[in-house]
Each structure stands twice: as structure tokens, then as C-alpha cells.
Amino acid sequence: MILSDTCDLENTLTSGVTRLPLPPAGYALHQQRWLTTNASHCLFQHLQSEIEWQQPEISLFGRSVAIPRLQAWIGDSGADYRYSGTRFQPSAWTSDLDALRSRLSKELNRPFNSVLVNLYRDGQDCMHWHADDEPELGDAPCIASVSLGALRDFRFRHRAGQQKSLTLPLGDGDLLVMGGDCQRHWQHCLPRRKRVTSARINLTFRYIST
């Protein structure tokens, strides 16, 4: 169990967890190999073949564009998600994702009712700068992110440019938890990396107010 306390999540650390302060009141917690190599590989294969991948279009600067990755929105009934002018209704949980959701809820002592699954087919697929600050996520959401497959750089930047940007390499089986006021003051992205030729799947577990 890496985290446990309900009231003071960012200070309940044990060995193997790295804390990244994101001032003024945000943080990210990183644990390498939260999933074993075998568990990560099996989950990757399951998701790659079983998920009904989509490439939706979003509104960007007044025009519709296809996102540069594949994705699926999965969750409890009613856990709808609105992003960049598009409303996503959840598909049903797979047994593996539901089991992973249960493990995260137990270890982090947080409820999760949905997960955004992103497939980055190679280094040309990316996620642009944004924050997970949609109203249905609440004022200080806890976002639990699990990485599978290729190593990719994950970047943070302060919205007002008052702090240095940070780059965190996320590898196979890694867990990243963003909490506090992280989403209010910081943005994050997954930039393109031409040298990356293999796929990565990322799972971001959230709680949607329904």
C-alpha cells in the first residue's frame, strides 16, 4: 500500500514514491513499476485487442480536428465527461479495468467511477497542453494515471509561467497521482517524440460528479 490517509494524501508516502511539489498547493506522486512487468504486459495486450478504440474530433480554435491518438471513455452509468465541446458517454467496465480501479481505490483511499484510456500508437501521437479542470471533476480532483508500454516524457508547466517546467519520464507499469490544486495552477502534456516507435497506453482514473 503506497498511500492511505484520506485527509492528507500528499504527505502519506512510503519508500519508492517520489513527490513532485507543484506550488502553490499542488503535487504529483510517482511510483515506478507499480504494476509488475508481467501484469503490465497482460493488461496492455488485453486493452489493445478488446477496447473499441475511437478517434473523436474536438473543437480547437473554432474548427473540428481529430485528436492525435486513439481513446475510449469507460465508467459507471451516468459518468459522462465533457471535453473541448464534446460529450463522452462511458462504455461498460472490462473486468481487468474494474479490478485495477478497485486496487487504486483501496490503495489511494479514493473513489473512482471512470477512466480515460488513451492509446499512443507511436511517438507521433501526443496530448497537447491542458489541465483536467472540467467542472464535473470538482475543485481539487485526484487523478490516478497508470502507464503501459513505451517510455514517454510527461511534462508540467505553470499556467502563469511562475515556475520552471518539469519533465517526468513515465515507463511501463508506472503510477502517477496528481492531487491538491495541481489542475488549478498547472497544465500537463505528452509531447511528440520521433524516436519512439512503439505504443503506449495510458489510463487516467477519475471521479465524475453525477
PDB file of C-alpha atoms in Angstrom:
ATOM      1  CA  MET A   1       0.000   0.000   0.000  1.00  0.00           C
ATOM      2  CA  ILE A   2       1.657   3.246  -1.084  1.00  0.00           C
ATOM      3  CA  LEU A   3      -0.900   5.806   0.112  1.00  0.00           C
ATOM      4  CA  SER A   4      -3.548   5.611   2.773  1.00  0.00           C
ATOM      5  CA  ASP A   5      -4.629   8.755   4.600  1.00  0.00           C
ATOM      6  CA  THR A   6      -7.881  10.355   3.448  1.00  0.00           C
ATOM      7  CA  CYS A   7      -7.215  13.851   4.781  1.00  0.00           C
ATOM      8  CA  ASP A   8      -3.531  14.321   3.931  1.00  0.00           C
ATOM      9  CA  LEU A   9      -2.873  12.359   0.767  1.00  0.00           C
ATOM     10  CA  GLU A  10       0.307  14.170  -0.298  1.00  0.00           C
ATOM     11  CA  ASN A  11       2.175  13.501   2.951  1.00  0.00           C
ATOM     12  CA  THR A  12       1.443   9.768   3.286  1.00  0.00           C
ATOM     13  CA  LEU A  13       4.454   8.482   1.412  1.00  0.00           C
ATOM     14  CA  THR A  14       6.424   5.285   1.780  1.00  0.00           C
ATOM     15  CA  SER A  15       9.670   4.147   0.166  1.00  0.00           C
ATOM     16  CA  GLY A  16       9.740   4.050  -3.606  1.00  0.00           C
ATOM     17  CA  VAL A  17       7.449   7.038  -4.115  1.00  0.00           C
ATOM     18  CA  THR A  18       8.807  10.329  -5.475  1.00  0.00           C
ATOM     19  CA  ARG A  19       6.974  13.545  -4.628  1.00  0.00           C
ATOM     20  CA  LEU A  20       6.983  16.430  -7.106  1.00  0.00           C
ATOM     21  CA  PRO A  21       5.827  19.669  -5.464  1.00  0.00           C
ATOM     22  CA  LEU A  22       3.713  21.796  -7.785  1.00  0.00           C
ATOM     23  CA  PRO A  23       3.302  25.087  -5.887  1.00  0.00           C
ATOM     24  CA  PRO A  24       1.391  26.804  -4.562  1.00  0.00           C
ATOM     25  CA  ALA A  25      -0.666  23.827  -3.346  1.00  0.00           C
ATOM     26  CA  GLY A  26      -0.426  21.011  -5.859  1.00  0.00           C
ATOM     27  CA  TYR A  27       1.678  17.880  -6.092  1.00  0.00           C
ATOM     28  CA  ALA A  28       2.314  14.753  -8.097  1.00  0.00           C
ATOM     29  CA  LEU A  29       3.337  11.376  -6.675  1.00  0.00           C
ATOM     30  CA  HIS A  30       5.289   8.968  -8.864  1.00  0.00           C
ATOM     31  CA  GLN A  31       5.965   5.295  -8.235  1.00  0.00           C
ATOM     32  CA  GLN A  32       7.908   3.268 -10.777  1.00  0.00           C
ATOM     33  CA  ARG A  33       6.769  -0.284 -11.528  1.00  0.00           C
ATOM     34  CA  TRP A  34       3.538  -0.049  -9.575  1.00  0.00           C
ATOM     35  CA  LEU A  35       2.464  -2.892 -11.863  1.00  0.00           C
ATOM     36  CA  THR A  36       4.809  -5.803 -12.431  1.00  0.00           C
ATOM     37  CA  THR A  37       6.204  -6.330 -15.922  1.00  0.00           C
ATOM     38  CA  ASN A  38       4.007  -9.379 -16.458  1.00  0.00           C
ATOM     39  CA  ALA A  39       0.837  -7.671 -15.186  1.00  0.00           C
ATOM     40  CA  SER A  40       1.520  -4.592 -17.314  1.00  0.00           C
ATOM     41  CA  HIS A  41       2.163  -6.677 -20.432  1.00  0.00           C
ATOM     42  CA  CYS A  42      -1.015  -8.736 -19.976  1.00  0.00           C
ATOM     43  CA  LEU A  43      -3.128  -5.635 -19.388  1.00  0.00           C
ATOM     44  CA  PHE A  44      -1.632  -3.906 -22.430  1.00  0.00           C
ATOM     45  CA  GLN A  45      -2.454  -6.878 -24.667  1.00  0.00           C
ATOM     46  CA  HIS A  46      -5.978  -7.110 -23.267  1.00  0.00           C
ATOM     47  CA  LEU A  47      -6.729  -3.424 -23.781  1.00  0.00           C
ATOM     48  CA  GLN A  48      -5.151  -3.192 -27.222  1.00  0.00           C
ATOM     49  CA  SER A  49      -7.334  -6.006 -28.547  1.00  0.00           C
ATOM     50  CA  GLU A  50     -10.539  -5.644 -26.521  1.00  0.00           C
ATOM     51  CA  ILE A  51     -11.147  -1.895 -26.331  1.00  0.00           C
ATOM     52  CA  GLU A  52     -13.321  -0.285 -29.009  1.00  0.00           C
ATOM     53  CA  TRP A  53     -10.881   2.477 -29.886  1.00  0.00           C
ATOM     54  CA  GLN A  54     -12.146   5.763 -31.264  1.00  0.00           C
ATOM     55  CA  GLN A  55     -10.542   8.901 -32.642  1.00  0.00           C
ATOM     56  CA  PRO A  56     -13.096  11.612 -31.915  1.00  0.00           C
ATOM     57  CA  GLU A  57     -12.980  15.151 -33.218  1.00  0.00           C
ATOM     58  CA  ILE A  58     -12.823  18.092 -30.829  1.00  0.00           C
ATOM     59  CA  SER A  59     -13.277  21.819 -31.284  1.00  0.00           C
ATOM     60  CA  LEU A  60      -9.913  23.581 -31.469  1.00  0.00           C
ATOM     61  CA  PHE A  61      -9.649  27.274 -32.266  1.00  0.00           C
ATOM     62  CA  GLY A  62     -13.092  27.186 -33.845  1.00  0.00           C
ATOM     63  CA  ARG A  63     -12.623  24.141 -36.056  1.00  0.00           C
ATOM     64  CA  SER A  64     -13.107  20.393 -35.662  1.00  0.00           C
ATOM     65  CA  VAL A  65      -9.940  18.301 -35.625  1.00  0.00           C
ATOM     66  CA  ALA A  66      -9.279  14.619 -34.909  1.00  0.00           C
ATOM     67  CA  ILE A  67      -7.301  14.083 -31.710  1.00  0.00           C
ATOM     68  CA  PRO A  68      -3.726  12.766 -32.297  1.00  0.00           C
ATOM     69  CA  ARG A  69      -4.269   9.435 -30.520  1.00  0.00           C
ATOM     70  CA  LEU A  70      -6.957   6.780 -30.011  1.00  0.00           C
ATOM     71  CA  GLN A  71      -9.091   6.681 -26.895  1.00  0.00           C
ATOM     72  CA  ALA A  72     -12.014   5.188 -25.008  1.00  0.00           C
ATOM     73  CA  TRP A  73     -14.096   6.557 -22.118  1.00  0.00           C
ATOM     74  CA  ILE A  74     -15.137   3.863 -19.631  1.00  0.00           C
ATOM     75  CA  GLY A  75     -17.039   4.185 -16.380  1.00  0.00           C
ATOM     76  CA  ASP A  76     -20.166   3.851 -14.319  1.00  0.00           C
ATOM     77  CA  SER A  77     -23.520   4.661 -15.857  1.00  0.00           C
ATOM     78  CA  GLY A  78     -24.063   8.430 -15.847  1.00  0.00           C
ATOM     79  CA  ALA A  79     -20.363   9.323 -15.586  1.00  0.00           C
ATOM     80  CA  ASP A  80     -20.491  11.497 -18.704  1.00  0.00           C
ATOM     81  CA  TYR A  81     -17.448  13.633 -19.499  1.00  0.00           C
ATOM     82  CA  ARG A  82     -17.352  16.900 -21.442  1.00  0.00           C
ATOM     83  CA  TYR A  83     -14.113  17.976 -23.071  1.00  0.00           C
ATOM     84  CA  SER A  84     -13.477  20.712 -25.627  1.00  0.00           C
ATOM     85  CA  GLY A  85     -17.102  20.921 -26.706  1.00  0.00           C
ATOM     86  CA  THR A  86     -17.607  17.163 -26.949  1.00  0.00           C
ATOM     87  CA  ARG A  87     -19.653  14.982 -24.597  1.00  0.00           C
ATOM     88  CA  PHE A  88     -18.416  11.438 -23.975  1.00  0.00           C
ATOM     89  CA  GLN A  89     -20.697   8.741 -22.572  1.00  0.00           C
ATOM     90  CA  PRO A  90     -18.931   5.853 -20.849  1.00  0.00           C
ATOM     91  CA  SER A  91     -18.678   2.306 -22.097  1.00  0.00           C
ATOM     92  CA  ALA A  92     -19.017  -0.502 -19.548  1.00  0.00           C
ATOM     93  CA  TRP A  93     -16.050  -1.563 -17.438  1.00  0.00           C
ATOM     94  CA  THR A  94     -13.975  -4.506 -18.590  1.00  0.00           C
ATOM     95  CA  SER A  95     -13.170  -6.982 -15.826  1.00  0.00           C
ATOM     96  CA  ASP A  96      -9.454  -6.058 -15.850  1.00  0.00           C
ATOM     97  CA  LEU A  97     -10.094  -2.316 -15.669  1.00  0.00           C
ATOM     98  CA  ASP A  98     -12.651  -2.782 -12.900  1.00  0.00           C
ATOM     99  CA  ALA A  99     -10.124  -4.824 -10.909  1.00  0.00           C
ATOM    100  CA  LEU A 100      -7.496  -2.124 -11.416  1.00  0.00           C
ATOM    101  CA  ARG A 101     -10.000   0.546 -10.366  1.00  0.00           C
ATOM    102  CA  SER A 102     -10.679  -1.410  -7.146  1.00  0.00           C
ATOM    103  CA  ARG A 103      -6.973  -1.713  -6.353  1.00  0.00           C
ATOM    104  CA  LEU A 104      -6.383   2.005  -6.885  1.00  0.00           C
ATOM    105  CA  SER A 105      -9.404   2.967  -4.771  1.00  0.00           C
ATOM    106  CA  LYS A 106      -8.140   0.792  -1.940  1.00  0.00           C
ATOM    107  CA  GLU A 107      -4.522   1.947  -2.060  1.00  0.00           C
ATOM    108  CA  LEU A 108      -5.297   5.639  -2.535  1.00  0.00           C
ATOM    109  CA  ASN A 109      -8.412   5.638  -0.344  1.00  0.00           C
ATOM    110  CA  ARG A 110     -10.270   7.490  -3.096  1.00  0.00           C
ATOM    111  CA  PRO A 111     -13.347   6.578  -5.153  1.00  0.00           C
ATOM    112  CA  PHE A 112     -13.033   6.339  -8.942  1.00  0.00           C
ATOM    113  CA  ASN A 113     -16.027   5.930 -11.242  1.00  0.00           C
ATOM    114  CA  SER A 114     -14.420   6.409 -14.656  1.00  0.00           C
ATOM    115  CA  VAL A 115     -11.220   6.071 -16.648  1.00  0.00           C
ATOM    116  CA  LEU A 116      -9.967   7.693 -19.839  1.00  0.00           C
ATOM    117  CA  VAL A 117      -7.927   5.181 -21.849  1.00  0.00           C
ATOM    118  CA  ASN A 118      -5.514   6.673 -24.402  1.00  0.00           C
ATOM    119  CA  LEU A 119      -3.554   4.694 -26.984  1.00  0.00           C
ATOM    120  CA  TYR A 120      -0.468   6.441 -28.359  1.00  0.00           C
ATOM    121  CA  ARG A 121       0.413   4.309 -31.374  1.00  0.00           C
ATOM    122  CA  ASP A 122       3.948   5.693 -31.602  1.00  0.00           C
ATOM    123  CA  GLY A 123       5.844   8.896 -30.873  1.00  0.00           C
ATOM    124  CA  GLN A 124       3.795  10.875 -33.399  1.00  0.00           C
ATOM    125  CA  ASP A 125       0.700  10.546 -31.196  1.00  0.00           C
ATOM    126  CA  CYS A 126       0.552  13.072 -28.389  1.00  0.00           C
ATOM    127  CA  MET A 127      -1.513  15.010 -25.854  1.00  0.00           C
ATOM    128  CA  HIS A 128      -1.370  18.810 -26.022  1.00  0.00           C
ATOM    129  CA  TRP A 129      -1.126  21.171 -23.047  1.00  0.00           C
ATOM    130  CA  HIS A 130      -4.243  21.082 -20.868  1.00  0.00           C
ATOM    131  CA  ALA A 131      -5.480  20.679 -17.301  1.00  0.00           C
ATOM    132  CA  ASP A 132      -8.066  18.218 -16.006  1.00  0.00           C
ATOM    133  CA  ASP A 133     -10.184  21.038 -14.615  1.00  0.00           C
ATOM    134  CA  GLU A 134     -13.647  20.325 -16.002  1.00  0.00           C
ATOM    135  CA  PRO A 135     -16.420  21.257 -13.512  1.00  0.00           C
ATOM    136  CA  GLU A 136     -17.616  17.668 -13.076  1.00  0.00           C
ATOM    137  CA  LEU A 137     -14.199  16.721 -11.637  1.00  0.00           C
ATOM    138  CA  GLY A 138     -14.553  19.097  -8.679  1.00  0.00           C
ATOM    139  CA  ASP A 139     -12.233  21.784  -7.285  1.00  0.00           C
ATOM    140  CA  ALA A 140      -9.246  19.584  -6.380  1.00  0.00           C
ATOM    141  CA  PRO A 141      -9.551  16.277  -8.230  1.00  0.00           C
ATOM    142  CA  CYS A 142      -7.377  13.250  -7.563  1.00  0.00           C
ATOM    143  CA  ILE A 143      -6.216  11.868 -10.927  1.00  0.00           C
ATOM    144  CA  ALA A 144      -4.526   8.455 -10.886  1.00  0.00           C
ATOM    145  CA  SER A 145      -2.578   7.678 -14.056  1.00  0.00           C
ATOM    146  CA  VAL A 146      -1.166   4.245 -14.968  1.00  0.00           C
ATOM    147  CA  SER A 147       1.281   3.897 -17.884  1.00  0.00           C
ATOM    148  CA  LEU A 148       1.710   0.772 -20.010  1.00  0.00           C
ATOM    149  CA  GLY A 149       4.210   0.144 -22.776  1.00  0.00           C
ATOM    150  CA  ALA A 150       6.668   2.643 -24.262  1.00  0.00           C
ATOM    151  CA  LEU A 151       8.549   5.141 -22.122  1.00  0.00           C
ATOM    152  CA  ARG A 152       7.257   8.675 -22.808  1.00  0.00           C
ATOM    153  CA  ASP A 153       8.040  12.111 -21.399  1.00  0.00           C
ATOM    154  CA  PHE A 154       5.262  13.720 -19.345  1.00  0.00           C
ATOM    155  CA  ARG A 155       5.594  17.468 -18.862  1.00  0.00           C
ATOM    156  CA  PHE A 156       4.217  20.031 -16.401  1.00  0.00           C
ATOM    157  CA  ARG A 157       4.125  23.812 -16.835  1.00  0.00           C
ATOM    158  CA  HIS A 158       2.786  26.527 -14.535  1.00  0.00           C
ATOM    159  CA  ARG A 159      -0.179  28.369 -16.014  1.00  0.00           C
ATOM    160  CA  ALA A 160       1.266  31.790 -15.154  1.00  0.00           C
ATOM    161  CA  GLY A 161       4.849  30.866 -16.013  1.00  0.00           C
ATOM    162  CA  GLN A 162       5.994  31.487 -12.430  1.00  0.00           C
ATOM    163  CA  GLN A 163       7.707  28.101 -12.005  1.00  0.00           C
ATOM    164  CA  LYS A 164      10.146  26.072 -14.070  1.00  0.00           C
ATOM    165  CA  SER A 165       8.578  23.433 -16.294  1.00  0.00           C
ATOM    166  CA  LEU A 166       9.170  19.822 -15.295  1.00  0.00           C
ATOM    167  CA  THR A 167       9.696  16.682 -17.371  1.00  0.00           C
ATOM    168  CA  LEU A 168       8.930  13.264 -15.891  1.00  0.00           C
ATOM    169  CA  PRO A 169       9.684  10.108 -17.928  1.00  0.00           C
ATOM    170  CA  LEU A 170       6.846   7.603 -17.385  1.00  0.00           C
ATOM    171  CA  GLY A 171       7.632   3.959 -18.065  1.00  0.00           C
ATOM    172  CA  ASP A 172       5.863   0.640 -18.243  1.00  0.00           C
ATOM    173  CA  GLY A 173       3.804  -0.027 -15.109  1.00  0.00           C
ATOM    174  CA  ASP A 174       4.394   3.413 -13.535  1.00  0.00           C
ATOM    175  CA  LEU A 175       1.773   5.150 -11.385  1.00  0.00           C
ATOM    176  CA  LEU A 176       1.387   8.939 -11.269  1.00  0.00           C
ATOM    177  CA  VAL A 177      -1.091  10.587  -8.896  1.00  0.00           C
ATOM    178  CA  MET A 178      -1.916  14.284  -9.299  1.00  0.00           C
ATOM    179  CA  GLY A 179      -3.688  15.997  -6.433  1.00  0.00           C
ATOM    180  CA  GLY A 180      -4.275  19.153  -4.429  1.00  0.00           C
ATOM    181  CA  ASP A 181      -4.508  22.275  -6.575  1.00  0.00           C
ATOM    182  CA  CYS A 182      -2.369  20.759  -9.326  1.00  0.00           C
ATOM    183  CA  GLN A 183      -5.058  21.126 -12.018  1.00  0.00           C
ATOM    184  CA  ARG A 184      -5.860  24.701 -10.998  1.00  0.00           C
ATOM    185  CA  HIS A 185      -2.330  26.071 -11.364  1.00  0.00           C
ATOM    186  CA  TRP A 186      -0.518  23.625 -13.668  1.00  0.00           C
ATOM    187  CA  GLN A 187      -1.001  22.157 -17.125  1.00  0.00           C
ATOM    188  CA  HIS A 188       0.459  18.919 -18.462  1.00  0.00           C
ATOM    189  CA  CYS A 189       1.129  17.334 -21.838  1.00  0.00           C
ATOM    190  CA  LEU A 190       2.664  14.322 -23.575  1.00  0.00           C
ATOM    191  CA  PRO A 191       4.790  15.786 -26.404  1.00  0.00           C
ATOM    192  CA  ARG A 192       5.654  14.093 -29.679  1.00  0.00           C
ATOM    193  CA  ARG A 193       8.867  12.078 -29.685  1.00  0.00           C
ATOM    194  CA  LYS A 194      10.047  10.962 -33.151  1.00  0.00           C
ATOM    195  CA  ARG A 195      12.459   8.403 -31.715  1.00  0.00           C
ATOM    196  CA  VAL A 196       9.607   6.432 -30.080  1.00  0.00           C
ATOM    197  CA  THR A 197       8.377   3.711 -32.428  1.00  0.00           C
ATOM    198  CA  SER A 198       6.345   1.510 -30.062  1.00  0.00           C
ATOM    199  CA  ALA A 199       2.921   2.007 -28.495  1.00  0.00           C
ATOM    200  CA  ARG A 200       1.905   3.314 -25.086  1.00  0.00           C
ATOM    201  CA  ILE A 201      -1.434   3.023 -23.300  1.00  0.00           C
ATOM    202  CA  ASN A 202      -2.297   5.427 -20.512  1.00  0.00           C
ATOM    203  CA  LEU A 203      -5.151   5.053 -18.026  1.00  0.00           C
ATOM    204  CA  THR A 204      -6.325   8.099 -16.080  1.00  0.00           C
ATOM    205  CA  PHE A 205      -8.797   7.222 -13.352  1.00  0.00           C
ATOM    206  CA  ARG A 206     -11.113   9.972 -12.114  1.00  0.00           C
ATOM    207  CA  TYR A 207     -14.265  10.618 -10.119  1.00  0.00           C
ATOM    208  CA  ILE A 208     -17.036  12.346 -12.057  1.00  0.00           C
ATOM    209  CA  SER A 209     -19.792  14.059 -10.092  1.00  0.00           C
ATOM    210  CA  THR A 210     -23.068  12.686 -11.465  1.00  0.00           C
TER     211      THR A 210
END
